Tab-separated table of N, CA and C in Angstrom:
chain	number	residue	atom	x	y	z
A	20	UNK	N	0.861	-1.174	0.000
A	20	UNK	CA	0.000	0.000	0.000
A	20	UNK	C	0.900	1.227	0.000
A	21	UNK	N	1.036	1.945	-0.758
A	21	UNK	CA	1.167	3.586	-1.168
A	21	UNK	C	0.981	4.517	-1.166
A	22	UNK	N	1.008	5.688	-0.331
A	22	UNK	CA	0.327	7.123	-0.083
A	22	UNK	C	0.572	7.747	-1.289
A	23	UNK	N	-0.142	7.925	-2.386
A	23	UNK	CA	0.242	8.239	-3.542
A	23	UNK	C	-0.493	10.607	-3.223
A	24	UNK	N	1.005	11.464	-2.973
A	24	UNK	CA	0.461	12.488	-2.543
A	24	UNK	C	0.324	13.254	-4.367
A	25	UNK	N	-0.256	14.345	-4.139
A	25	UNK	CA	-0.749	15.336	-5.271
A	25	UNK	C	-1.344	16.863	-5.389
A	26	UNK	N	-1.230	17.625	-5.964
A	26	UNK	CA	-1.342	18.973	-5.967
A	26	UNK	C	-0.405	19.764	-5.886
A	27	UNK	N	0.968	19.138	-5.820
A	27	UNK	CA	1.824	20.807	-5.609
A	27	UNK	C	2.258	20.919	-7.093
A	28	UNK	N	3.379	21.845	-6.538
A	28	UNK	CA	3.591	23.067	-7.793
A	28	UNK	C	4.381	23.994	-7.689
A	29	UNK	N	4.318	24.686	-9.178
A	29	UNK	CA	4.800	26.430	-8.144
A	29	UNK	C	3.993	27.258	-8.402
A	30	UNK	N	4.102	28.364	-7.503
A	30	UNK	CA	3.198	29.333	-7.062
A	30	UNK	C	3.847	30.651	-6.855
A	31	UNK	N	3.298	31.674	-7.116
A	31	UNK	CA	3.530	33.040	-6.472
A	31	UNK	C	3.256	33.213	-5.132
A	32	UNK	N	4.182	34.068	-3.965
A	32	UNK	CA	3.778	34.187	-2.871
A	32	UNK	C	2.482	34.615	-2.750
A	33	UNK	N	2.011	34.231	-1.607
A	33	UNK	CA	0.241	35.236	-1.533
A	33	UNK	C	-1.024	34.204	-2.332
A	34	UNK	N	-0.405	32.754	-2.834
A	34	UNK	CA	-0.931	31.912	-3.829
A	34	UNK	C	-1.580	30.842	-3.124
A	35	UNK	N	-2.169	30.054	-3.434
A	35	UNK	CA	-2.595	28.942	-2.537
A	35	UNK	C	-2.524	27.634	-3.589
A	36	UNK	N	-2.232	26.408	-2.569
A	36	UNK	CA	-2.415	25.081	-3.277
A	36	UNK	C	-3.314	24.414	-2.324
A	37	UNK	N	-3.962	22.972	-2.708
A	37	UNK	CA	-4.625	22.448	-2.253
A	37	UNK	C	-3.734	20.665	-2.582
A	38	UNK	N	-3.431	20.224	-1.607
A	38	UNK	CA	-2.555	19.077	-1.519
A	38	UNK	C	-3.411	17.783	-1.061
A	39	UNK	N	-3.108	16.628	-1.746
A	39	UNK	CA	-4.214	15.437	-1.774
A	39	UNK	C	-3.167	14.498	-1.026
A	40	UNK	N	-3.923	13.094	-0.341
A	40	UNK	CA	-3.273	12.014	-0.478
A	40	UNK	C	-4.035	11.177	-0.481
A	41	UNK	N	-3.881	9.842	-1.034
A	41	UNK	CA	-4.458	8.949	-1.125
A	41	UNK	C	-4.053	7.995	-1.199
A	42	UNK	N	-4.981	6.517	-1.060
A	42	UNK	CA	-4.019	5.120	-0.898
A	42	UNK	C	-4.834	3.918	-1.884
A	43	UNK	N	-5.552	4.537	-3.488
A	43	UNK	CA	-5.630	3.472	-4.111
A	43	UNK	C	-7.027	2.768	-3.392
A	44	UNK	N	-8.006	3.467	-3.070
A	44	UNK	CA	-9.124	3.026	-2.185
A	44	UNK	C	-9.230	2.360	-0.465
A	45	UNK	N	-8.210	2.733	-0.601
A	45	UNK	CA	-8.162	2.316	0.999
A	45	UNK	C	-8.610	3.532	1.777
A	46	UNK	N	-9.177	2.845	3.390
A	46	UNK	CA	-9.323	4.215	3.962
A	46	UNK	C	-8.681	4.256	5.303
A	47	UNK	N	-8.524	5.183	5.794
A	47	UNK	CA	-7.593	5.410	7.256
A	47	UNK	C	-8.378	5.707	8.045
A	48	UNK	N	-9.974	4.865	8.478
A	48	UNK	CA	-10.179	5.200	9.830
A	48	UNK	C	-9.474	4.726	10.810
A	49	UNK	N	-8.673	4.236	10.840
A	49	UNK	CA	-7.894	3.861	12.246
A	49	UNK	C	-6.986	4.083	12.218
A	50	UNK	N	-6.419	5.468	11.681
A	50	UNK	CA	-5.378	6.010	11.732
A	50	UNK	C	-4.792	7.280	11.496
A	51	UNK	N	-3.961	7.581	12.862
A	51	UNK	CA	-4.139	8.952	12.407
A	51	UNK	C	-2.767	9.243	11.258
A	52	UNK	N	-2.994	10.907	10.875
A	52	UNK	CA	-2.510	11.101	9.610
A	52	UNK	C	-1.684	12.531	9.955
A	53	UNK	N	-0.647	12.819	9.004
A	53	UNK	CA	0.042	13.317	9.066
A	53	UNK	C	0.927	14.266	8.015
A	54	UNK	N	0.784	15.685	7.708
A	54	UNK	CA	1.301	15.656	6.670
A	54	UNK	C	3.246	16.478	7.424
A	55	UNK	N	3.906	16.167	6.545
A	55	UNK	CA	5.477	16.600	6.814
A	55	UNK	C	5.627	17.584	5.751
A	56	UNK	N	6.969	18.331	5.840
A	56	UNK	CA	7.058	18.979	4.806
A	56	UNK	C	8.897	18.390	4.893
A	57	UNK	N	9.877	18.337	3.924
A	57	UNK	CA	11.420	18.267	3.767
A	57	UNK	C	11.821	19.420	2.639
A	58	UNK	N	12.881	20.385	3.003
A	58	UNK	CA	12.884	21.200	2.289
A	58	UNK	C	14.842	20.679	1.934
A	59	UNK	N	14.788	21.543	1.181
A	59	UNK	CA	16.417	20.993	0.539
A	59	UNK	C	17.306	20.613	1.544
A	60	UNK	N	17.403	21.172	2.427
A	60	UNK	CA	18.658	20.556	3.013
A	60	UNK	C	18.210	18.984	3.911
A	61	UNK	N	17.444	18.355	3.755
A	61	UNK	CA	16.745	17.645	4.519
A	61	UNK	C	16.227	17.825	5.329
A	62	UNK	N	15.869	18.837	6.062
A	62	UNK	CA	15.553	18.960	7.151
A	62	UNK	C	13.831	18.655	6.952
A	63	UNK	N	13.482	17.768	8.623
A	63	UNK	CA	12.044	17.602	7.989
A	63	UNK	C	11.240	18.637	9.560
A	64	UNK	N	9.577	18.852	8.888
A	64	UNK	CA	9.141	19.762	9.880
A	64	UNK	C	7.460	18.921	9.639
A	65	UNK	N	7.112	18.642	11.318
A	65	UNK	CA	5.932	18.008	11.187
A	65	UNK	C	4.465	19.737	10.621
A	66	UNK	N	3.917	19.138	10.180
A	66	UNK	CA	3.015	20.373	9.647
A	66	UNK	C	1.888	20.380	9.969
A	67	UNK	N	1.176	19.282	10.016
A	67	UNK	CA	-0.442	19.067	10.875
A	67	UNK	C	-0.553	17.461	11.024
A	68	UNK	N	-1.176	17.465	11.817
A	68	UNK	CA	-1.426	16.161	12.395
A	68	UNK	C	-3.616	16.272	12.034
A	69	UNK	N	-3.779	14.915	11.871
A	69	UNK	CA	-5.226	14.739	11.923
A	69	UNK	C	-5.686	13.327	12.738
A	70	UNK	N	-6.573	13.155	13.915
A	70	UNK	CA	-6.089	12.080	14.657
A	70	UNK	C	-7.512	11.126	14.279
A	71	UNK	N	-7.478	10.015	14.867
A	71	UNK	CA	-8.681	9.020	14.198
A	71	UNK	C	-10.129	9.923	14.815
A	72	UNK	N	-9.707	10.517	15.793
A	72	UNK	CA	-11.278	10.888	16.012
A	72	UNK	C	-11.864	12.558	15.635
A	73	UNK	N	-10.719	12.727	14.563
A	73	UNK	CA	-10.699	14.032	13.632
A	73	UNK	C	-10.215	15.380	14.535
A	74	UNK	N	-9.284	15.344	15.187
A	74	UNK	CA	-8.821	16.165	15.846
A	74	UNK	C	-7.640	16.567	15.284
A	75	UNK	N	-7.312	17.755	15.141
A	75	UNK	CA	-6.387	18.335	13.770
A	75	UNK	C	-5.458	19.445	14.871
A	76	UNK	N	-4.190	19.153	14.234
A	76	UNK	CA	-3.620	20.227	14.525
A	76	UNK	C	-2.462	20.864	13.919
A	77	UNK	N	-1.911	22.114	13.427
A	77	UNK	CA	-0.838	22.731	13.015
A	77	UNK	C	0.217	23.247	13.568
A	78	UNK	N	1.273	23.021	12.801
A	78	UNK	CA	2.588	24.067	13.197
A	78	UNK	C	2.297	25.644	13.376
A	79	UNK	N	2.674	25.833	14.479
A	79	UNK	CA	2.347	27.349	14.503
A	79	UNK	C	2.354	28.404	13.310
A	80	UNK	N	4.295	27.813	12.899
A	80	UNK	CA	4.141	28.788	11.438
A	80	UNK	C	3.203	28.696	10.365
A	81	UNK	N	2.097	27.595	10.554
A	81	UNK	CA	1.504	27.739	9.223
A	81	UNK	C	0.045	27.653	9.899
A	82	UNK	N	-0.245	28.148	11.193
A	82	UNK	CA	-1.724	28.239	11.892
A	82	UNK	C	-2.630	29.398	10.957
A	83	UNK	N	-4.006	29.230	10.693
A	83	UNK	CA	-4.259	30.723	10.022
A	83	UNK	C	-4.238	30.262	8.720
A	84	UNK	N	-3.277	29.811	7.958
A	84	UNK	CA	-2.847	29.709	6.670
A	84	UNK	C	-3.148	28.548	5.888
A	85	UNK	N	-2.953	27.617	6.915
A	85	UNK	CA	-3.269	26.032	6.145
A	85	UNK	C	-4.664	25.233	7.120
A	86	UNK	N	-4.770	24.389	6.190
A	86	UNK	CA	-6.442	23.754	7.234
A	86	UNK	C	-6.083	21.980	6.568
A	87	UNK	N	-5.985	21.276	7.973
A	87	UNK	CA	-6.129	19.954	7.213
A	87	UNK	C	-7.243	19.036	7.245
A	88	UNK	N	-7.824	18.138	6.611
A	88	UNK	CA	-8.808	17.837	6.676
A	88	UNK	C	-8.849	16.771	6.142
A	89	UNK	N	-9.911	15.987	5.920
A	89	UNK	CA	-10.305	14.116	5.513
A	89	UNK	C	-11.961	14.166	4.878
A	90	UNK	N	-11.933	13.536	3.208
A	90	UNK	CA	-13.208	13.327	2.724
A	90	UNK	C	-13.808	12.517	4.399
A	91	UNK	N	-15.622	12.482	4.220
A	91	UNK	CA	-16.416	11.589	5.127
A	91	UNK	C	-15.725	10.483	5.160
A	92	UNK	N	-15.576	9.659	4.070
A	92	UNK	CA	-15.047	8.243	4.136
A	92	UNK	C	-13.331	7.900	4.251
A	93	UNK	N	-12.826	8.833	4.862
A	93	UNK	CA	-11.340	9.032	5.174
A	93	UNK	C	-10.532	8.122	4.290
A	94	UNK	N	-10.795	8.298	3.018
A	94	UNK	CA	-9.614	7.700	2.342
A	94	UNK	C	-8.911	8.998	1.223
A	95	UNK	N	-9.363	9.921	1.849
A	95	UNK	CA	-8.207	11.228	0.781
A	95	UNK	C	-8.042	11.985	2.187
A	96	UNK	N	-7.169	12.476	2.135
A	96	UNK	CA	-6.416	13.706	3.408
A	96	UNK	C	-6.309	14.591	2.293
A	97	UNK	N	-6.828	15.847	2.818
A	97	UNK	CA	-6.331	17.106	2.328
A	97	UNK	C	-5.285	18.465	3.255
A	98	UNK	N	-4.524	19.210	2.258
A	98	UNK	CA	-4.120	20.269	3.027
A	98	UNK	C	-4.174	21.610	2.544
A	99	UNK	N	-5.133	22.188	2.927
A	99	UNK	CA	-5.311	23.209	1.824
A	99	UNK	C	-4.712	24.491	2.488
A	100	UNK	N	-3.515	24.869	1.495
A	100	UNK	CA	-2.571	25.990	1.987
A	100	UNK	C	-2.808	27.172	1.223
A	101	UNK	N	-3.324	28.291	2.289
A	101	UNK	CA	-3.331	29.753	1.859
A	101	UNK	C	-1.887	30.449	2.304
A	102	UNK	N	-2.172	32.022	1.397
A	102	UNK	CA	-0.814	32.359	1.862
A	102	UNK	C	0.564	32.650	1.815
A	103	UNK	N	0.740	31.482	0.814
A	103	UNK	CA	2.053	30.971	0.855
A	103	UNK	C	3.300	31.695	0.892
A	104	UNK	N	4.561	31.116	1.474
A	104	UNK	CA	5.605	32.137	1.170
A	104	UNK	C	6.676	31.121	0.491
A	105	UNK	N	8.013	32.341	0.433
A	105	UNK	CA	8.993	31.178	0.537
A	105	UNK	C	9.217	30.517	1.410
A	106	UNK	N	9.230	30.861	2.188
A	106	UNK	CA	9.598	29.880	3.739
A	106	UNK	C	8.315	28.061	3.550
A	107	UNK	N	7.562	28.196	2.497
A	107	UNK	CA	6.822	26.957	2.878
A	107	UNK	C	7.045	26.227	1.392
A	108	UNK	N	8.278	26.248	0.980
A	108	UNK	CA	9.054	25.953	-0.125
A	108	UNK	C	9.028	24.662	0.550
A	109	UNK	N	8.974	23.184	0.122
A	109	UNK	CA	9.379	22.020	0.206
A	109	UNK	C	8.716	20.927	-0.244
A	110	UNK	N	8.997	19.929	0.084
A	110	UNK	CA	8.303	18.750	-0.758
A	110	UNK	C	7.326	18.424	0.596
A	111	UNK	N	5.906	18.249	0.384
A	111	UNK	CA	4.729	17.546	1.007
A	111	UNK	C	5.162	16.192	1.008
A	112	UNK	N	5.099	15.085	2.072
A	112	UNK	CA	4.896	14.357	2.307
A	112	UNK	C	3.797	13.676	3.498
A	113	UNK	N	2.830	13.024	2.805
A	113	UNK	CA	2.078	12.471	3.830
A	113	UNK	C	2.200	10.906	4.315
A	114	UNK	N	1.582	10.885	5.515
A	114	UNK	CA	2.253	9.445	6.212
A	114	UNK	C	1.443	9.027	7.216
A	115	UNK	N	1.226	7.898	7.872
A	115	UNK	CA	0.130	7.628	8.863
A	115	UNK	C	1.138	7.108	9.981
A	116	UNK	N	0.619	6.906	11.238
A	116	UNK	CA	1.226	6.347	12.412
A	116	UNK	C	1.809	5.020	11.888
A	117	UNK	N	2.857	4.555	12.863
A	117	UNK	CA	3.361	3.568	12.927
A	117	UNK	C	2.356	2.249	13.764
A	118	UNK	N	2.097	1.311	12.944
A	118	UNK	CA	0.861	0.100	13.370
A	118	UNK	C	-0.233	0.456	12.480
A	119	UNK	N	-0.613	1.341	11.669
A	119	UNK	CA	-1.601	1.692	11.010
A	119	UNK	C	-2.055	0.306	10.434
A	120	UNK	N	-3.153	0.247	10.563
A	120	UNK	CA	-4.165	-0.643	9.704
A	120	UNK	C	-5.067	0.098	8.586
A	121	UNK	N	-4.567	-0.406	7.482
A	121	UNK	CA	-5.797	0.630	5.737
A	121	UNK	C	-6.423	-0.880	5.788
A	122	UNK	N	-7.652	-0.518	4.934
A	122	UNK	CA	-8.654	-1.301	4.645
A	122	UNK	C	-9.476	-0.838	3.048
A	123	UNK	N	-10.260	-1.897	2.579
A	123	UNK	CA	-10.664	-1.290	1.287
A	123	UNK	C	-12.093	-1.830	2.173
A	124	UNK	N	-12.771	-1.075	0.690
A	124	UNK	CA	-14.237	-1.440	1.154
A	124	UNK	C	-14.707	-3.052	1.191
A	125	UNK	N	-14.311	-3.445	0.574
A	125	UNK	CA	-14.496	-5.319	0.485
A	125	UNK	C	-13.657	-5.936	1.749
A	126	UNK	N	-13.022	-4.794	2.415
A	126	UNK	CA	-12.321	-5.617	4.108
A	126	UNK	C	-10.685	-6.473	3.714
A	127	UNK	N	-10.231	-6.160	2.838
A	127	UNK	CA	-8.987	-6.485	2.675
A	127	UNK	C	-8.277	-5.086	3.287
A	128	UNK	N	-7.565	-5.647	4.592
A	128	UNK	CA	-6.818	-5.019	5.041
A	128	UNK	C	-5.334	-5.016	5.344
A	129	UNK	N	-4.050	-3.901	5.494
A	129	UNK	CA	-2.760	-4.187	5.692
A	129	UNK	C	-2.361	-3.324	6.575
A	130	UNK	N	-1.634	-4.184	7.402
A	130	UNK	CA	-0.977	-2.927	8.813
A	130	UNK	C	0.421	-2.805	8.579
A	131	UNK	N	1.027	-1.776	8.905
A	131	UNK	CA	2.492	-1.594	8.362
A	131	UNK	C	2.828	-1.044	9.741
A	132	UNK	N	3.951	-1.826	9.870
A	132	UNK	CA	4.554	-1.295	11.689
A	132	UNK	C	5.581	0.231	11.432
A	133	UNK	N	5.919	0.543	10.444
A	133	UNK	CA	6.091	1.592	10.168
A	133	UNK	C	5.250	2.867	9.698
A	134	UNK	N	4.385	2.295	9.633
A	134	UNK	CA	3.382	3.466	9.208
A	134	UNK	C	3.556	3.218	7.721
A	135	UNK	N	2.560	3.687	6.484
A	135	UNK	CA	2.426	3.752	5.634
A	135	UNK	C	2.938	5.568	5.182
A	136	UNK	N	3.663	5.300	4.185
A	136	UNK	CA	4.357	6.789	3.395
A	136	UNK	C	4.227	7.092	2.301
A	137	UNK	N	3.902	8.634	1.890
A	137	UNK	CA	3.970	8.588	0.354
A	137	UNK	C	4.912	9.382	0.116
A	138	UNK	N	5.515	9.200	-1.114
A	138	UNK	CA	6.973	9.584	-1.548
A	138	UNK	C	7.219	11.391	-1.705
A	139	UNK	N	5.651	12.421	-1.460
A	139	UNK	CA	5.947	13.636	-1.756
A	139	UNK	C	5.655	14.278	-2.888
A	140	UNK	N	4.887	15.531	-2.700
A	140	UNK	CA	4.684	16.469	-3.556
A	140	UNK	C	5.113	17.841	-3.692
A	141	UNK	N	6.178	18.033	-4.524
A	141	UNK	CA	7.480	19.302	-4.595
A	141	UNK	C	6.183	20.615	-4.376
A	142	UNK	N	6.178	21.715	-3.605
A	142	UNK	CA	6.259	22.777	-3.375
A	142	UNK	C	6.782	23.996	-3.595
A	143	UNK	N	6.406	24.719	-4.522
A	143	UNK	CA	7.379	26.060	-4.548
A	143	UNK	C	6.935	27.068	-4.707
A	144	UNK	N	7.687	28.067	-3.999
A	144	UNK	CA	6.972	29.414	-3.857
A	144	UNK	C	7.776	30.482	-4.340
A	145	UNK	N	7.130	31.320	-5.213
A	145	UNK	CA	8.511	32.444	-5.652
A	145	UNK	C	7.802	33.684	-5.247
């Protein structure tokens, strides 16, 4: 299973994107979610958290600016970023807890003791 993420880009400061993830029909109620950001030098910065019982929260620097959120049937995470500057230049990556259990609608399910990851969606702001 694959966090396959989507929506970035580049952008003018003052611009907004709207950032997807998804897992191929699976859904993450039992798990909470997470989006990261890694900007060039590696450095990584947690950015919002969304927890199984929809409790959300942000990095200060991007409170106000970004909102994260989950379709009803929690199989897309969204992050929809107003705002933008350079400073929120980096690649999106989303990811679920470590033990996560996904499921499809027919009940085929997979738990990954690492958490499930998706490889990132480049960010850029000029």
């Amino acid at each position: 299973v694959q966090l396959v993420e989507s929506g970035g880009g580049s952008v003018q400061a003052g611009g907004s994107l709207k950032l997807s993830c998804e897992a191929s029909g699976y859904e993450f109620k039992r798990c909470n979610m997470v989006w990261y950001r890694e900007r060039q030098d590696k450095s990584r910065e947690l950015v919002s958290t969304i927890s199984v019982d929809g409790t959300t929260s942000l990095a200060d620097n991007v409170k106000g600016r970004f909102t994260v959120s989950q379709d009803e049937n929690k199989k897309t995470l969204y992050l929809q970023m107003n705002e933008l500057t350079a400073a929120d230049t980096a690649t999106y990556i989303c990811a679920t807890n470590r033990g996560c259990t996904v499921c499809t609608d027919d009940g085929v399910c997979h738990m990954s003791r690492s958490g499930f990851w998706g490889q990132g969606t480049q960010v850029t702001v000029s």
